[in-house]
Coordinates of C-alpha atoms and ligand atoms in Angstrom, one line a residue:
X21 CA 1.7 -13.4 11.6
X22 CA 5.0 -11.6 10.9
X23 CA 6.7 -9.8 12.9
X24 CA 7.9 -6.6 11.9
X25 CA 11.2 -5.4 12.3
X26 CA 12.6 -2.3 12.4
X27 CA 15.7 -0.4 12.7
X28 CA 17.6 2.5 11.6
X29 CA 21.3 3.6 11.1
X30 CA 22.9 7.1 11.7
X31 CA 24.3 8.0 8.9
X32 CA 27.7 9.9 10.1
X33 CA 30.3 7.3 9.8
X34 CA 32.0 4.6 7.7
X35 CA 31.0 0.8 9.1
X36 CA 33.9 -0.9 10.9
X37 CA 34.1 -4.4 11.9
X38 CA 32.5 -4.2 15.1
X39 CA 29.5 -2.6 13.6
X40 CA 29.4 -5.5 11.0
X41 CA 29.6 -8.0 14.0
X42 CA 26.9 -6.2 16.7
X43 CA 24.9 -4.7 14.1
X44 CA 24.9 -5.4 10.6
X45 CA 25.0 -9.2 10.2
X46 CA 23.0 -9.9 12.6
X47 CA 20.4 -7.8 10.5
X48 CA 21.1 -9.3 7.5
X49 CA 20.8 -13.1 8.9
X50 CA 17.0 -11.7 11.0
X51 CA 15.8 -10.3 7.3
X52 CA 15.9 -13.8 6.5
X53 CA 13.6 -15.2 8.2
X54 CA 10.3 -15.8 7.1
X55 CA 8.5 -15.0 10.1
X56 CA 10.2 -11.3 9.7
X57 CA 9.3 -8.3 7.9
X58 CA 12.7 -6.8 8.4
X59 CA 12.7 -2.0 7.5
X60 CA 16.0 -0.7 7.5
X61 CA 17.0 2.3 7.1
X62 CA 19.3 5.2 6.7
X63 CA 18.8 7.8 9.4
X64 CA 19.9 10.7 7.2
X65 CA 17.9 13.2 9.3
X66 CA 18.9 12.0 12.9
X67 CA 22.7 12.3 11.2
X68 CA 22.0 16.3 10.6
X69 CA 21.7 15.9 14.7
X70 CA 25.2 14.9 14.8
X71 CA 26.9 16.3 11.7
X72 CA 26.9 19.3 9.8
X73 CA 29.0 17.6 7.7
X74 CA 27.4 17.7 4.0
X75 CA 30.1 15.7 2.2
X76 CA 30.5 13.3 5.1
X77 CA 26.8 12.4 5.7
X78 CA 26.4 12.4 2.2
X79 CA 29.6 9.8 2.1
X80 CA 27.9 7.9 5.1
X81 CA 24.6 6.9 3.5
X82 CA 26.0 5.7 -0.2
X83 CA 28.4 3.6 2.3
X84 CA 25.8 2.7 4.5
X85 CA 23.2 1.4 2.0
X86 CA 26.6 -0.2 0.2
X87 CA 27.6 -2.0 3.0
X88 CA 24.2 -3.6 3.9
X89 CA 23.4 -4.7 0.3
X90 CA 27.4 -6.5 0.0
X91 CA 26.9 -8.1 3.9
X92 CA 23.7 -9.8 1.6
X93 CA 20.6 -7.7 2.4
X94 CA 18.2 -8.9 0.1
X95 CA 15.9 -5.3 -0.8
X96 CA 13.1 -7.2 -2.5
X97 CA 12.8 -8.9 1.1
X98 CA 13.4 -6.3 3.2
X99 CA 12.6 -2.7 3.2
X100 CA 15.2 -0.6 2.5
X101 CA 15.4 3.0 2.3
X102 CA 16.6 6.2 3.7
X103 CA 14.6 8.1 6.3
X104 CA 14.6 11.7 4.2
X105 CA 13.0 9.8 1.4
X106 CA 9.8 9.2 3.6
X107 CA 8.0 12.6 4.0
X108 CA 5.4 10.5 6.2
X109 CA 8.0 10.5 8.9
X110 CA 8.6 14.1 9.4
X111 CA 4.7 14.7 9.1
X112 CA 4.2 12.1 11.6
X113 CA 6.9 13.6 13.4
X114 CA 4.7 16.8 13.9
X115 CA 1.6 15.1 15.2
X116 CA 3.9 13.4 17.9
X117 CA 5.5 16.7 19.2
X118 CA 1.7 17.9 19.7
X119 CA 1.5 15.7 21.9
X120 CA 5.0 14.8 23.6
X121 CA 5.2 16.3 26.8
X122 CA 8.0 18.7 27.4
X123 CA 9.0 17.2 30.5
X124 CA 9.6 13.8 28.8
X125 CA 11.7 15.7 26.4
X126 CA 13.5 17.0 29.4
X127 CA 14.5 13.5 30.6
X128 CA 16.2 12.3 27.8
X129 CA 19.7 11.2 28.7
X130 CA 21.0 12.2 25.5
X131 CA 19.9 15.9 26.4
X132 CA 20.7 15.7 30.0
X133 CA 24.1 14.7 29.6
X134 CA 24.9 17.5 27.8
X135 CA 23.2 19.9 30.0
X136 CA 24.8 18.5 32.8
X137 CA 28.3 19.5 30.7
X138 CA 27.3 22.6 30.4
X139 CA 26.3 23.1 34.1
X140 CA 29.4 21.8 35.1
X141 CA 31.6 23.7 32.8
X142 CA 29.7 26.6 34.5
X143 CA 28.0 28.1 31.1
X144 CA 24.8 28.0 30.5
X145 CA 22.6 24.6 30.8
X146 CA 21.5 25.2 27.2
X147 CA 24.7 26.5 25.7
X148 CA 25.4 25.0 22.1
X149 CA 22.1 22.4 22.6
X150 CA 20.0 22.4 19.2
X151 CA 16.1 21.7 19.0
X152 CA 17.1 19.1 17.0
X153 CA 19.0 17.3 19.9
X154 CA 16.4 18.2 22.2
X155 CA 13.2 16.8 19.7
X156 CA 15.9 13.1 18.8
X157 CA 13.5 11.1 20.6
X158 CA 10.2 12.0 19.0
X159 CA 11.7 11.8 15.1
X160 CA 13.2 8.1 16.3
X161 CA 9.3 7.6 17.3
X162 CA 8.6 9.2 14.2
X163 CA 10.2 6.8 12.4
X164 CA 9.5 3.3 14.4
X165 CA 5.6 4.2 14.6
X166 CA 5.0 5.4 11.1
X167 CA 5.6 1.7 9.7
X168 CA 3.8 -0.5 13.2
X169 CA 6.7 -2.1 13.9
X170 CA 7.0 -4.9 16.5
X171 CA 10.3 -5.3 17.5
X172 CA 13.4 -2.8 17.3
X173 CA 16.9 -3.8 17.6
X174 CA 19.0 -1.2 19.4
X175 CA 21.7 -1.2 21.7
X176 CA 21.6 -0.4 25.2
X177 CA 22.0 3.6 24.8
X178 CA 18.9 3.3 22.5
X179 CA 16.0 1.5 25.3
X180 CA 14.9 4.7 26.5
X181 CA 14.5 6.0 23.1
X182 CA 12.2 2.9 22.3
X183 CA 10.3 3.5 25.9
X184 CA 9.9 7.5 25.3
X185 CA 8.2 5.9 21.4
X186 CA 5.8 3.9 23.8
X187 CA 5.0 6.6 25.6
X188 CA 4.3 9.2 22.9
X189 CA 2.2 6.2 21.1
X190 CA -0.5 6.3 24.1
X191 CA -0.1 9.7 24.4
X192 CA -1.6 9.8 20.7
X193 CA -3.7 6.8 21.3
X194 CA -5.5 8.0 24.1
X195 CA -6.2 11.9 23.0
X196 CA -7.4 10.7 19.5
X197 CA -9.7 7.8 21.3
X198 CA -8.0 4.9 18.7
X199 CA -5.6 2.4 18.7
X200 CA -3.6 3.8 15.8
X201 CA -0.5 2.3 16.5
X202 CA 0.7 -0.6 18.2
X203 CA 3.5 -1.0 21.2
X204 CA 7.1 -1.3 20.0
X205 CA 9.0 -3.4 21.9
X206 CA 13.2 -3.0 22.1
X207 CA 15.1 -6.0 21.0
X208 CA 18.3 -6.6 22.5
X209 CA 20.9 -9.0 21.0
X210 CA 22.0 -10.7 24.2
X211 CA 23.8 -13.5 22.0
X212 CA 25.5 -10.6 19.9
X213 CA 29.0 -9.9 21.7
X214 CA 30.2 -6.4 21.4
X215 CA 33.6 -6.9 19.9
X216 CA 36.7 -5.4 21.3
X217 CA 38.8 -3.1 19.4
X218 CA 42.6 -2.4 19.0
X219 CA 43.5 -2.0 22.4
X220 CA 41.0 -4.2 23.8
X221 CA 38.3 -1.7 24.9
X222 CA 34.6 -1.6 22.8
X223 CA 35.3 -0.7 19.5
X224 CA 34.0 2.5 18.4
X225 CA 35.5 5.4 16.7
X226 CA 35.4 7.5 19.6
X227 CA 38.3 5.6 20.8
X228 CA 39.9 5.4 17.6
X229 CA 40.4 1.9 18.0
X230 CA 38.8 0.2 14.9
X231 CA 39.7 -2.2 12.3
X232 CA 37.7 -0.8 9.1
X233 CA 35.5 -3.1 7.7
X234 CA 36.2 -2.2 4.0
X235 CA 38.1 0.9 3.8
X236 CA 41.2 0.3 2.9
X237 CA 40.9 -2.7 1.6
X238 CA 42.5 -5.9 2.5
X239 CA 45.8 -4.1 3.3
X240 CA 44.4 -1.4 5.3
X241 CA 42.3 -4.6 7.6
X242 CA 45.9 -6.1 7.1
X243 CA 47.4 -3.1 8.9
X244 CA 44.9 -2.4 11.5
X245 CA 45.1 -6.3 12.8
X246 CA 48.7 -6.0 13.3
X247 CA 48.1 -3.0 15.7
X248 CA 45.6 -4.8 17.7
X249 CA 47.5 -5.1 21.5
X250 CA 48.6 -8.5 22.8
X251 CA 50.5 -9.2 26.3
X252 CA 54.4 -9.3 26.1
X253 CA 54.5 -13.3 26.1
X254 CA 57.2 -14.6 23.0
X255 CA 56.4 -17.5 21.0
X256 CA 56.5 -20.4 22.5
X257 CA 55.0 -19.1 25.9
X258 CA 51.2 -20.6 26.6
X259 CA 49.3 -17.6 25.6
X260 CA 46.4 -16.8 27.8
X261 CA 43.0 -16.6 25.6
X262 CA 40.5 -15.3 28.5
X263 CA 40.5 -11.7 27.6
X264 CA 42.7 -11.4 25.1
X265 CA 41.0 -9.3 21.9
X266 CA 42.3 -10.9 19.2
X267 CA 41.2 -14.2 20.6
X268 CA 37.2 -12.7 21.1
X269 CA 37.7 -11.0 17.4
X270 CA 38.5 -14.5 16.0
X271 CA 35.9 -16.1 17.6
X272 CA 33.2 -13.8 16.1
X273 CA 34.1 -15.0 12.4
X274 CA 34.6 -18.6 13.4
X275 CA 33.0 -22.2 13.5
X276 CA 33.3 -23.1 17.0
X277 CA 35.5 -26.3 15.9
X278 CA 37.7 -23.4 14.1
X279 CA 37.5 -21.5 17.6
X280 CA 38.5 -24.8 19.8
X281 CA 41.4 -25.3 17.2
X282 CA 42.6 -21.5 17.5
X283 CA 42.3 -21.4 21.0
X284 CA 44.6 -24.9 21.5
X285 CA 47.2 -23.3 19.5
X286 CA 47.9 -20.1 21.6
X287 CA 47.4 -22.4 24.6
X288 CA 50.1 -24.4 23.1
X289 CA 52.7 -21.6 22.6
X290 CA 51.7 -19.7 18.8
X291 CA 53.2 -16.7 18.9
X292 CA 51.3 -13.6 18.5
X293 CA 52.4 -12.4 14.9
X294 CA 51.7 -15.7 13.5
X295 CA 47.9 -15.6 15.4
X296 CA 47.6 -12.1 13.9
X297 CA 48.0 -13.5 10.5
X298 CA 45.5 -16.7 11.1
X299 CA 43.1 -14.1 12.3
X300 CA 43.3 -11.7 9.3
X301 CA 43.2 -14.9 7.0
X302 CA 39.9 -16.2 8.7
X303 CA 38.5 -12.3 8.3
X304 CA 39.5 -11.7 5.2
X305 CA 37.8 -15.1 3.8
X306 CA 34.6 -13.8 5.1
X307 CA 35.2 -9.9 4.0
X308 CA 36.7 -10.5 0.4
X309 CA 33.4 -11.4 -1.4
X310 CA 31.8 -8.7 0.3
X311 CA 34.1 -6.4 -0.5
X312 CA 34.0 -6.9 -4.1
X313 CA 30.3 -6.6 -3.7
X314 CA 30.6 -3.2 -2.2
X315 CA 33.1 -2.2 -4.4
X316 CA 31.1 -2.8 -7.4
X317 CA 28.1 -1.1 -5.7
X318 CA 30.3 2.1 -5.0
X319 CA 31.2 2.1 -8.4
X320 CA 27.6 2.3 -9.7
X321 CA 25.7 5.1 -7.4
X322 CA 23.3 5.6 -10.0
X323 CA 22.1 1.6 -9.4
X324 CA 22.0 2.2 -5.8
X325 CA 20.1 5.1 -5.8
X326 CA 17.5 3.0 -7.8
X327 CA 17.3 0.5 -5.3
X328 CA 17.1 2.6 -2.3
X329 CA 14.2 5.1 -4.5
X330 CA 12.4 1.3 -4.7
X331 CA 12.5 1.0 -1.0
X332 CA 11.4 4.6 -0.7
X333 CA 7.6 3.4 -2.7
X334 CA 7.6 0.2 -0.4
X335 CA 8.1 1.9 2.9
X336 CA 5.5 5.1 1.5
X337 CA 3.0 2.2 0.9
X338 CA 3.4 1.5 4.2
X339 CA 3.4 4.8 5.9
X340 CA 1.1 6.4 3.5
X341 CA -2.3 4.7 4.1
X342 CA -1.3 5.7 8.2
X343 CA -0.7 9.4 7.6
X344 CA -4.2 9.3 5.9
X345 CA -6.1 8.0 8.8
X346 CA -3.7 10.3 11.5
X347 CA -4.9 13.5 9.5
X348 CA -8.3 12.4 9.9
X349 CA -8.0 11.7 12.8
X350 CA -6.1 15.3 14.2
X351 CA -8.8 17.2 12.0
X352 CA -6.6 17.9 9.0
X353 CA -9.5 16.4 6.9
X354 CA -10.2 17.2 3.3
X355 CA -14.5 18.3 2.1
X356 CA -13.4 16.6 -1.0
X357 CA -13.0 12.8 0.3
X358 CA -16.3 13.4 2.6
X359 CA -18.3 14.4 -0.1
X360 CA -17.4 11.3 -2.2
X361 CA -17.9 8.7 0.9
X362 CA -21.7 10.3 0.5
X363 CA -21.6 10.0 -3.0
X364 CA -21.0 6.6 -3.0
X365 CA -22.6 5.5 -0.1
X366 CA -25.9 6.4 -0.6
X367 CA -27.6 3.7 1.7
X368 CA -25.3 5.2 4.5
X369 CA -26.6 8.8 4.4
X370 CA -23.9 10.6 7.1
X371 CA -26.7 12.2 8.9
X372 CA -28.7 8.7 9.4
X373 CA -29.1 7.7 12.9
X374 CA -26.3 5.2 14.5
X375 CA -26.5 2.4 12.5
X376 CA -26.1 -1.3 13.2
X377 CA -22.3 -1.7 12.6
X378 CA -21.2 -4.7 10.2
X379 CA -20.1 -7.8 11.8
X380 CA -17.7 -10.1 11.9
X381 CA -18.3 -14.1 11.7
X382 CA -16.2 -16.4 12.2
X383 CA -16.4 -20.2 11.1
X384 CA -14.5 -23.6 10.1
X385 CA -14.7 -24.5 6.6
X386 CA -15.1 -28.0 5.9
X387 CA -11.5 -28.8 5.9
X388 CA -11.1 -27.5 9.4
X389 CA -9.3 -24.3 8.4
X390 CA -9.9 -21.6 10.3
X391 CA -11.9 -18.2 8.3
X392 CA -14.2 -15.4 9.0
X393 CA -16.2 -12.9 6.9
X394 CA -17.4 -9.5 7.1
X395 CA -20.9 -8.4 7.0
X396 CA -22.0 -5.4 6.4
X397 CA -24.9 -3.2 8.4
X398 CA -27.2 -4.7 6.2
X399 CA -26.0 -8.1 5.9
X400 CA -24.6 -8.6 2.5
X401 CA -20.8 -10.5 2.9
X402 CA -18.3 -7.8 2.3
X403 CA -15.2 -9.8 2.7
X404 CA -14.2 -13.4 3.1
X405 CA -10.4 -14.5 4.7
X406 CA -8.1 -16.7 3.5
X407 CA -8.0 -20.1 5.4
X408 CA -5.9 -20.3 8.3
X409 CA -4.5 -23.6 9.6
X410 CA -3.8 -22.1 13.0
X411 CA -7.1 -20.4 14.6
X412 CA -4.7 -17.5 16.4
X413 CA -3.7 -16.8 13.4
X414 CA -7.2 -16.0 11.9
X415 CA -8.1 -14.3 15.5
X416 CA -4.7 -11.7 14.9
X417 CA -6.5 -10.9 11.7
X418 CA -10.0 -10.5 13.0
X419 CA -8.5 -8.2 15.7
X420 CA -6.3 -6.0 13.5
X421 CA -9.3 -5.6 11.0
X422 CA -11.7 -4.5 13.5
X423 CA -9.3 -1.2 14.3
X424 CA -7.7 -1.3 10.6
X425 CA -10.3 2.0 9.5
X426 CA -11.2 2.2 6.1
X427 CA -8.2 4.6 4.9
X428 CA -5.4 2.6 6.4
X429 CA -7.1 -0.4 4.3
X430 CA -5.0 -1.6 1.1
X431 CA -7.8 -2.9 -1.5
X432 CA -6.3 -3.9 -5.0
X433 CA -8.0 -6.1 -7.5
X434 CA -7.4 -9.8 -7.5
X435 CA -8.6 -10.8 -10.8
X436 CA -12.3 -9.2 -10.9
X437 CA -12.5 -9.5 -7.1
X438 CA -11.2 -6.5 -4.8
X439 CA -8.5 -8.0 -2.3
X440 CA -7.6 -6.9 0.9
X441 CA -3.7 -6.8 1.7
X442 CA -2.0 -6.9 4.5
X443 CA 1.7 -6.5 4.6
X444 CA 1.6 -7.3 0.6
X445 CA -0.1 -10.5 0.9
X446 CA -4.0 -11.1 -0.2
X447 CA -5.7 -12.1 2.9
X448 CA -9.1 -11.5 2.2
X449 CA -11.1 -11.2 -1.0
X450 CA -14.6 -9.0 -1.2
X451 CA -17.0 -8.4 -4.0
X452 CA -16.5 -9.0 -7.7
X453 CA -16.5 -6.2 -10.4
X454 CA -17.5 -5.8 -13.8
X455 CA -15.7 -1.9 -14.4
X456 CA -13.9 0.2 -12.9
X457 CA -17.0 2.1 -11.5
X458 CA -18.6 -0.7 -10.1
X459 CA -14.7 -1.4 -8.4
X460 CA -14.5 2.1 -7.1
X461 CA -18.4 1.7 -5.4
X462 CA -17.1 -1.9 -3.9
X463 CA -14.0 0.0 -2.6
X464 CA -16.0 3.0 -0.8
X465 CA -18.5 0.1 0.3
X466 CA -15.2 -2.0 2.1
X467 CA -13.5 1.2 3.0
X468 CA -17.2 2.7 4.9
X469 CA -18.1 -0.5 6.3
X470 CA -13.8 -1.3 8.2
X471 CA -14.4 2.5 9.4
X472 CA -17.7 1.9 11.1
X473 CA -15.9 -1.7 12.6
X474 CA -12.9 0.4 13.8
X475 CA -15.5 3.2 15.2
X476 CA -17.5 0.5 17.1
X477 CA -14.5 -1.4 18.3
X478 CA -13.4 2.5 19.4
X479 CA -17.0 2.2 20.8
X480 CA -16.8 -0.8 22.7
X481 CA -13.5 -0.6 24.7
X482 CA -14.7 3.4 26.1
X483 CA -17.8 1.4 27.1
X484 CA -15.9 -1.2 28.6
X485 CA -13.3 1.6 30.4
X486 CA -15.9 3.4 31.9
X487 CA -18.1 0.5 33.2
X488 CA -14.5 -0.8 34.4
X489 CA -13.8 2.8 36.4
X490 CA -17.3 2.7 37.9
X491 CA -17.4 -0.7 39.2
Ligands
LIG528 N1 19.1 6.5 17.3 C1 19.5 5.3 16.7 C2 21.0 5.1 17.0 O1 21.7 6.1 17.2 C3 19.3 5.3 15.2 C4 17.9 5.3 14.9 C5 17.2 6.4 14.4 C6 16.9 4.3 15.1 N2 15.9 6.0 14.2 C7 15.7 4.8 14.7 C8 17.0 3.0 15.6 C9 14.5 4.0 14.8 C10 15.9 2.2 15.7 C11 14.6 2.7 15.3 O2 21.5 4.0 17.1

């Protein structure tokens, strides 16, 4: 099964090299695996937290989305988008505050931090704190729980953020009796070495110690390497590599044979200024073709804005079918779908008495792959998987289709057969069609019988809670 992958960006600043090392290409390289299902995205509305800045978060995002797409994001691979093109997530946002606590809000260290400025500079604890600040966590859970994802690369700062997600994701699960979304975990890049800036602290623009990643261009990376700081040993002295920056900034572009080499030649007496130049030199042969890329991006917003619009549709496919079933869910439920589901469902009269639920069955076909089918209340095959070499494989499916709910199903035709799909691949096909009104009756059949699985699976686990609490 793939794991899905997902993080965002605030939008309020122009990339530097030590986001490019901590964040960015180590996002590119995970979108490439195939076991990933890798949503980025631009965090235009977390940026309005930060910034009320027009011009610059408008500046951030075209360089944001630029930079990605040069460093060799692939958006036919990967989701890509920018959060304020999703109107799922600010919806989704809402349901969450319903049911965030206020006291979790109050824990935040984000908001706590600056109250406790406030208290200490004597004014009040409030004083120039925004809802928006305050409400951070629950749009960033907004944003992770709209699309499922699995596992979300942060930094440090960011854990509790992921934690307070978890917690609002029960929250929602419990009070609504469903598992509607599933438990993100935080994914830390131990391997990933923060790189060190100018004067050898972390580098981040609040220290005004960066070497721009593209800005600039080659001369302004040029300029900012010869600033970086260096002990007072002249050439010809053994240089000491241990903590020195521009040795750790080196060894984040290359090879380790390239690193061993470098490292023997300040060892054996390079002076600084020439170890400045082989460091911009190994840089800049990694930077120049993505610079050109970026450039030519830049130069073409129009192009870009196509591509990130393309990522808007994927992620909405995504987010879409979830918002449907979370409004039913809350009560925000339209006459007009009911009516239909009774239209076309005439065995299933709404008022009929609890009927048997459909069934799953699973079974080895003859060449030992693993499949299942699903039945419904009456008996007549709704559904049949895809083989499956590896039996957990076909189990992950079984599971997630027993809580999937009809709504949150994507059914498309697959030749004249309706398919079900699951994170754009076919992975199970149901009954065949003649017209599009027989298509639409073996839709509302699928979609009926996957809501009456999910509502006996609901079933099931209360049963299995409360005989659990009274034994
Ligand atoms: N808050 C994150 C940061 O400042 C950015 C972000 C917004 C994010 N939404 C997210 C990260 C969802 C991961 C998942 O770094």
């Amino acid at each position: 099964m793939h794991t899905r992958v997902l993080t965002g960006i605030t939008t309020t600043g122009t990339p530097h090299l030590g986001n490019f090392v901590g964040a960015i290409r180590p996002a590119v390289l995970a979108s490439k695996d195939p076991n990933v299902d890798a949503f980025y995205f631009m965090a235009d509305y977390h940026a309005l937290i930060k910034s009320d800045d027009a011009d610059r978060v408008e500046a951030s995002r075209m360089k944001i989305a630029a930079t990605f797409l040069a460093a060799g994001l692939d958006p036919n691979v990967a989701t890509f988008y920018r959060q304020s093109d999703i109107p799922e997530v600010p919806e989704l946002m809402w349901l969450l505050t319903c049911v965030t606590g206020k006291g979790l809000l109050n824990r935040a260290h984000a908001y706590k931090a600056a109250v406790d400025r406030n208290v200490d500079g004597q004014e009040d604890p409030d004083a120039g704190i925004t809802a928006g600040l305050y409400m951070y966590p629950v749009l960033m859970a907004a944003d992770i729980l709209a699309f499922n994802a699995n596992k979300v690369p942060v930094g440090r700062d960011q854990i509790q953020h992921i934690e307070m997600a978890r917690d609002i994701a029960q929250r929602f699960n419990h009070t609504y009796g469903r598992e509607f979304f599933v438990m993100p975990e935080a994914h830390i890049e131990e391997q990933v070495a923060t790189l060190p800036g100018l004067d050898g602290r972390k580098m981040s623009k609040s220290y005004d110690n960066t070497i721009p990643l593209f800005e600039g261009g080659a001369k302004g990376m040029r300029e900012a390497i010869m600033k970086i700081v260096t002990d007072s040993r002249a050439p010809g002295e053994p240089k000491d590599t241990a903590d020195a920056a521009l040795f750790t900034i080196f060894k984040a572009f290359a090879s380790p044979t390239e690193t061993v080499a470098f490292e023997q030649s300040l060892q054996g007496g390079m002076g600084w200024g020439e170890a400045k130049v082989a460091l911009f030199d190994r840089i800049e042969a990694d930077v120049a073709p993505m610079r050109e890329r970026y450039e030519a991006l830049m130069a073409r917003p129009d192009d870009m804005e196509d591509v990130l619009l393309a990522g808007a549709a994927k992620a909405r496919a995504v987010a879409g079918p979830l918002l449907e079933t979370l409004r039913e869910a809350v009560g925000l439920r339209s006459p007009r779908y009911r009516r239909q589901e009774n239209v076309t469902s005439p065995a299933a009269p709404a008022a009929a008495p609890k009927a048997r639920p459909p069934r799953i069955a699973s079974f080895r076909d003859d060449d030992g792959s693993f499949r299942f089918r699903l039945f419904d209340a009456d008996g007549a095959e709704l559904l049949l998987s895809k083989a499956f070499a590896d039996p957990k494989a076909a189990g992950a499916l079984r599971q997630s289709l027993a809580t999937l709910g009809g709504a949150a199903a994507s059914l498309t035709a697959v030749g004249d057969q309706l398919g079900l799909q699951v994170d754009s691949a076919t992975v199970a096909t149901g009954p065949s069609f003649t017209d599009e009104a027989s298509r639409a009756e073996a839709e509302a059949r699928v979609r009926a019988a996957l809501d009456a699985l999910a509502a006996a699976t609901a079933d099931e686990a209360a049963a299995k809670a409360a005989a659990k609490k009274a034994s």
